[in-house]
PDB file of C-alpha atoms in Angstrom:
ATOM      1  CA  MET A   1     -87.244  10.707 -28.950  1.00 54.00           C
ATOM      2  CA  ALA A   2     -90.709   8.861 -28.896  1.00 58.00           C
ATOM      3  CA  GLU A   3     -90.478   5.339 -29.705  1.00 71.00           C
ATOM      4  CA  LEU A   4     -91.934   4.369 -33.261  1.00 81.00           C
ATOM      5  CA  PHE A   5     -93.681   1.072 -32.830  1.00 84.00           C
ATOM      6  CA  GLY A   6     -92.581  -1.422 -35.234  1.00 86.00           C
ATOM      7  CA  ARG A   7     -89.743   0.682 -36.720  1.00 89.00           C
ATOM      8  CA  ARG A   8     -86.672  -0.605 -35.000  1.00 90.00           C
ATOM      9  CA  ILE A   9     -85.034  -1.780 -38.148  1.00 92.00           C
ATOM     10  CA  GLU A  10     -85.752   1.508 -39.961  1.00 90.00           C
ATOM     11  CA  LEU A  11     -84.495   3.588 -37.015  1.00 90.00           C
ATOM     12  CA  GLU A  12     -81.228   1.434 -36.999  1.00 92.00           C
ATOM     13  CA  ARG A  13     -80.845   2.173 -40.695  1.00 91.00           C
ATOM     14  CA  ILE A  14     -81.355   5.781 -40.166  1.00 91.00           C
ATOM     15  CA  ALA A  15     -78.784   5.721 -37.343  1.00 92.00           C
ATOM     16  CA  ARG A  16     -76.206   4.233 -39.607  1.00 92.00           C
ATOM     17  CA  PHE A  17     -76.988   6.602 -42.378  1.00 92.00           C
ATOM     18  CA  LEU A  18     -76.689   9.565 -40.128  1.00 93.00           C
ATOM     19  CA  ALA A  19     -73.201   8.350 -38.866  1.00 92.00           C
ATOM     20  CA  ARG A  20     -71.934   8.151 -42.440  1.00 90.00           C
ATOM     21  CA  ALA A  21     -73.650  11.470 -43.378  1.00 90.00           C
ATOM     22  CA  GLN A  22     -72.191  13.425 -40.517  1.00 86.00           C
ATOM     23  CA  HIS A  23     -68.745  12.943 -42.182  1.00 86.00           C
ATOM     24  CA  THR A  24     -69.607  13.141 -45.965  1.00 86.00           C
ATOM     25  CA  GLY A  25     -73.098  14.552 -46.483  1.00 81.00           C
ATOM     26  CA  ASP A  26     -75.842  12.434 -48.173  1.00 84.00           C
ATOM     27  CA  THR A  27     -79.532  12.445 -49.074  1.00 84.00           C
ATOM     28  CA  ARG A  28     -82.336   9.914 -48.798  1.00 83.00           C
ATOM     29  CA  LEU A  29     -85.761   9.721 -50.386  1.00 84.00           C
ATOM     30  CA  VAL A  30     -88.471   8.144 -48.360  1.00 85.00           C
ATOM     31  CA  ARG A  31     -91.587   6.943 -50.377  1.00 87.00           C
ATOM     32  CA  GLY A  32     -94.607   5.109 -49.488  1.00 88.00           C
ATOM     33  CA  GLU A  33     -98.318   5.006 -49.528  1.00 91.00           C
ATOM     34  CA  PRO A  34    -100.256   7.485 -47.719  1.00 88.00           C
ATOM     35  CA  GLY A  35    -100.642   6.656 -43.841  1.00 90.00           C
ATOM     36  CA  VAL A  36     -97.662   4.436 -43.411  1.00 90.00           C
ATOM     37  CA  GLY A  37     -95.592   6.628 -41.172  1.00 89.00           C
ATOM     38  CA  LYS A  38     -93.351   8.568 -43.587  1.00 89.00           C
ATOM     39  CA  SER A  39     -93.616  11.720 -41.831  1.00 88.00           C
ATOM     40  CA  ALA A  40     -93.119  10.107 -38.405  1.00 92.00           C
ATOM     41  CA  LEU A  41     -90.041   8.316 -39.524  1.00 91.00           C
ATOM     42  CA  LEU A  42     -88.656  11.549 -41.059  1.00 90.00           C
ATOM     43  CA  ALA A  43     -89.330  13.410 -37.883  1.00 91.00           C
ATOM     44  CA  ALA A  44     -87.460  10.855 -35.934  1.00 92.00           C
ATOM     45  CA  ALA A  45     -84.538  11.056 -38.494  1.00 92.00           C
ATOM     46  CA  ALA A  46     -84.425  14.760 -38.048  1.00 91.00           C
ATOM     47  CA  GLU A  47     -84.446  14.629 -34.247  1.00 92.00           C
ATOM     48  CA  GLN A  48     -81.550  12.266 -34.325  1.00 91.00           C
ATOM     49  CA  ALA A  49     -79.543  14.374 -36.905  1.00 92.00           C
ATOM     50  CA  HIS A  50     -80.233  17.554 -34.914  1.00 92.00           C
ATOM     51  CA  ALA A  51     -79.187  15.659 -31.642  1.00 92.00           C
ATOM     52  CA  ALA A  52     -75.868  14.869 -33.500  1.00 91.00           C
ATOM     53  CA  GLY A  53     -75.340  18.521 -34.290  1.00 91.00           C
ATOM     54  CA  MET A  54     -76.269  18.176 -37.904  1.00 90.00           C
ATOM     55  CA  HIS A  55     -78.156  20.739 -40.121  1.00 86.00           C
ATOM     56  CA  VAL A  56     -81.268  19.263 -41.656  1.00 88.00           C
ATOM     57  CA  LEU A  57     -82.907  20.567 -44.775  1.00 86.00           C
ATOM     58  CA  ARG A  58     -86.399  19.175 -45.559  1.00 84.00           C
ATOM     59  CA  ALA A  59     -88.772  19.322 -48.573  1.00 81.00           C
ATOM     60  CA  SER A  60     -91.979  17.395 -49.243  1.00 78.00           C
ATOM     61  CA  GLY A  61     -93.910  17.040 -52.394  1.00 75.00           C
ATOM     62  CA  SER A  62     -97.627  17.712 -52.851  1.00 75.00           C
ATOM     63  CA  GLU A  63    -100.016  17.381 -55.816  1.00 77.00           C
ATOM     64  CA  PHE A  64    -100.659  21.202 -55.692  1.00 74.00           C
ATOM     65  CA  GLU A  65     -96.910  21.929 -56.235  1.00 74.00           C
ATOM     66  CA  ALA A  66     -96.449  19.446 -59.044  1.00 76.00           C
ATOM     67  CA  ASP A  67     -96.294  22.168 -61.729  1.00 77.00           C
ATOM     68  CA  VAL A  68     -94.364  24.839 -59.696  1.00 75.00           C
ATOM     69  CA  THR A  69     -90.903  25.054 -60.973  1.00 73.00           C
ATOM     70  CA  TYR A  70     -88.280  24.597 -58.255  1.00 75.00           C
ATOM     71  CA  ALA A  71     -90.783  24.054 -55.459  1.00 80.00           C
ATOM     72  CA  GLY A  72     -88.560  21.470 -53.657  1.00 82.00           C
ATOM     73  CA  LEU A  73     -85.484  23.544 -54.077  1.00 83.00           C
ATOM     74  CA  ASN A  74     -87.301  26.505 -52.628  1.00 82.00           C
ATOM     75  CA  GLN A  75     -88.443  24.517 -49.611  1.00 84.00           C
ATOM     76  CA  LEU A  76     -84.879  23.303 -49.020  1.00 86.00           C
ATOM     77  CA  LEU A  77     -83.049  26.482 -49.430  1.00 85.00           C
ATOM     78  CA  LEU A  78     -85.598  29.272 -48.147  1.00 85.00           C
ATOM     79  CA  PRO A  79     -84.287  28.620 -44.593  1.00 86.00           C
ATOM     80  CA  LEU A  80     -80.871  29.525 -45.814  1.00 86.00           C
ATOM     81  CA  ARG A  81     -81.735  32.578 -47.848  1.00 85.00           C
ATOM     82  CA  ASP A  82     -79.486  34.762 -45.657  1.00 86.00           C
ATOM     83  CA  GLU A  83     -76.692  32.655 -46.548  1.00 87.00           C
ATOM     84  CA  LEU A  84     -76.871  33.484 -50.346  1.00 85.00           C
ATOM     85  CA  SER A  85     -74.441  36.458 -49.903  1.00 87.00           C
ATOM     86  CA  ARG A  86     -71.672  33.923 -49.063  1.00 92.00           C
ATOM     87  CA  LEU A  87     -71.979  32.601 -52.632  1.00 90.00           C
ATOM     88  CA  PRO A  88     -70.083  33.750 -55.839  1.00 94.00           C
ATOM     89  CA  PRO A  89     -72.151  36.389 -57.612  1.00 90.00           C
ATOM     90  CA  GLY A  90     -73.267  34.232 -60.611  1.00 90.00           C
ATOM     91  CA  MET A  91     -74.596  31.479 -58.060  1.00 90.00           C
ATOM     92  CA  GLN A  92     -76.332  34.105 -56.025  1.00 88.00           C
ATOM     93  CA  ASP A  93     -78.096  35.497 -59.028  1.00 88.00           C
ATOM     94  CA  ALA A  94     -79.137  32.117 -60.311  1.00 88.00           C
ATOM     95  CA  LEU A  95     -80.559  30.987 -56.993  1.00 86.00           C
ATOM     96  CA  SER A  96     -82.183  34.125 -56.486  1.00 85.00           C
ATOM     97  CA  VAL A  97     -84.099  33.690 -59.694  1.00 84.00           C
ATOM     98  CA  ALA A  98     -84.785  30.049 -59.242  1.00 81.00           C
ATOM     99  CA  LEU A  99     -86.216  30.691 -55.755  1.00 81.00           C
ATOM    100  CA  GLY A 100     -88.300  33.672 -56.698  1.00 79.00           C
ATOM    101  CA  PHE A 101     -86.265  36.217 -54.849  1.00 78.00           C
ATOM    102  CA  GLY A 102     -85.146  38.253 -57.800  1.00 74.00           C
ATOM    103  CA  PRO A 103     -86.118  39.140 -61.322  1.00 76.00           C
ATOM    104  CA  GLY A 104     -84.981  36.811 -64.074  1.00 64.00           C
ATOM    105  CA  GLY A 105     -82.894  38.182 -67.195  1.00 56.00           C
TER     106      GLY A 105
END
């Protein structure tokens, strides 16, 4: 993993968070002004998580998608589309509609 200059404290917090999340699952929201390094920090976190054998789902917001219903949910779950068949039928239908995979009723 590439060293992130001046981010030792944040990287230590991420390591502690991932150690807990590996056993219980968890989420985090990273906010900040444009250009402060959020994407680089998240990439480092994802790299640490993958190295620990964790599955990482990511979503990012954009002004363009502000009015798109379930845009974030779609980003998170699209990579898991093939897993929908493992859900109970009602959940399959609801997620298929919410994610735009099937017609709404």
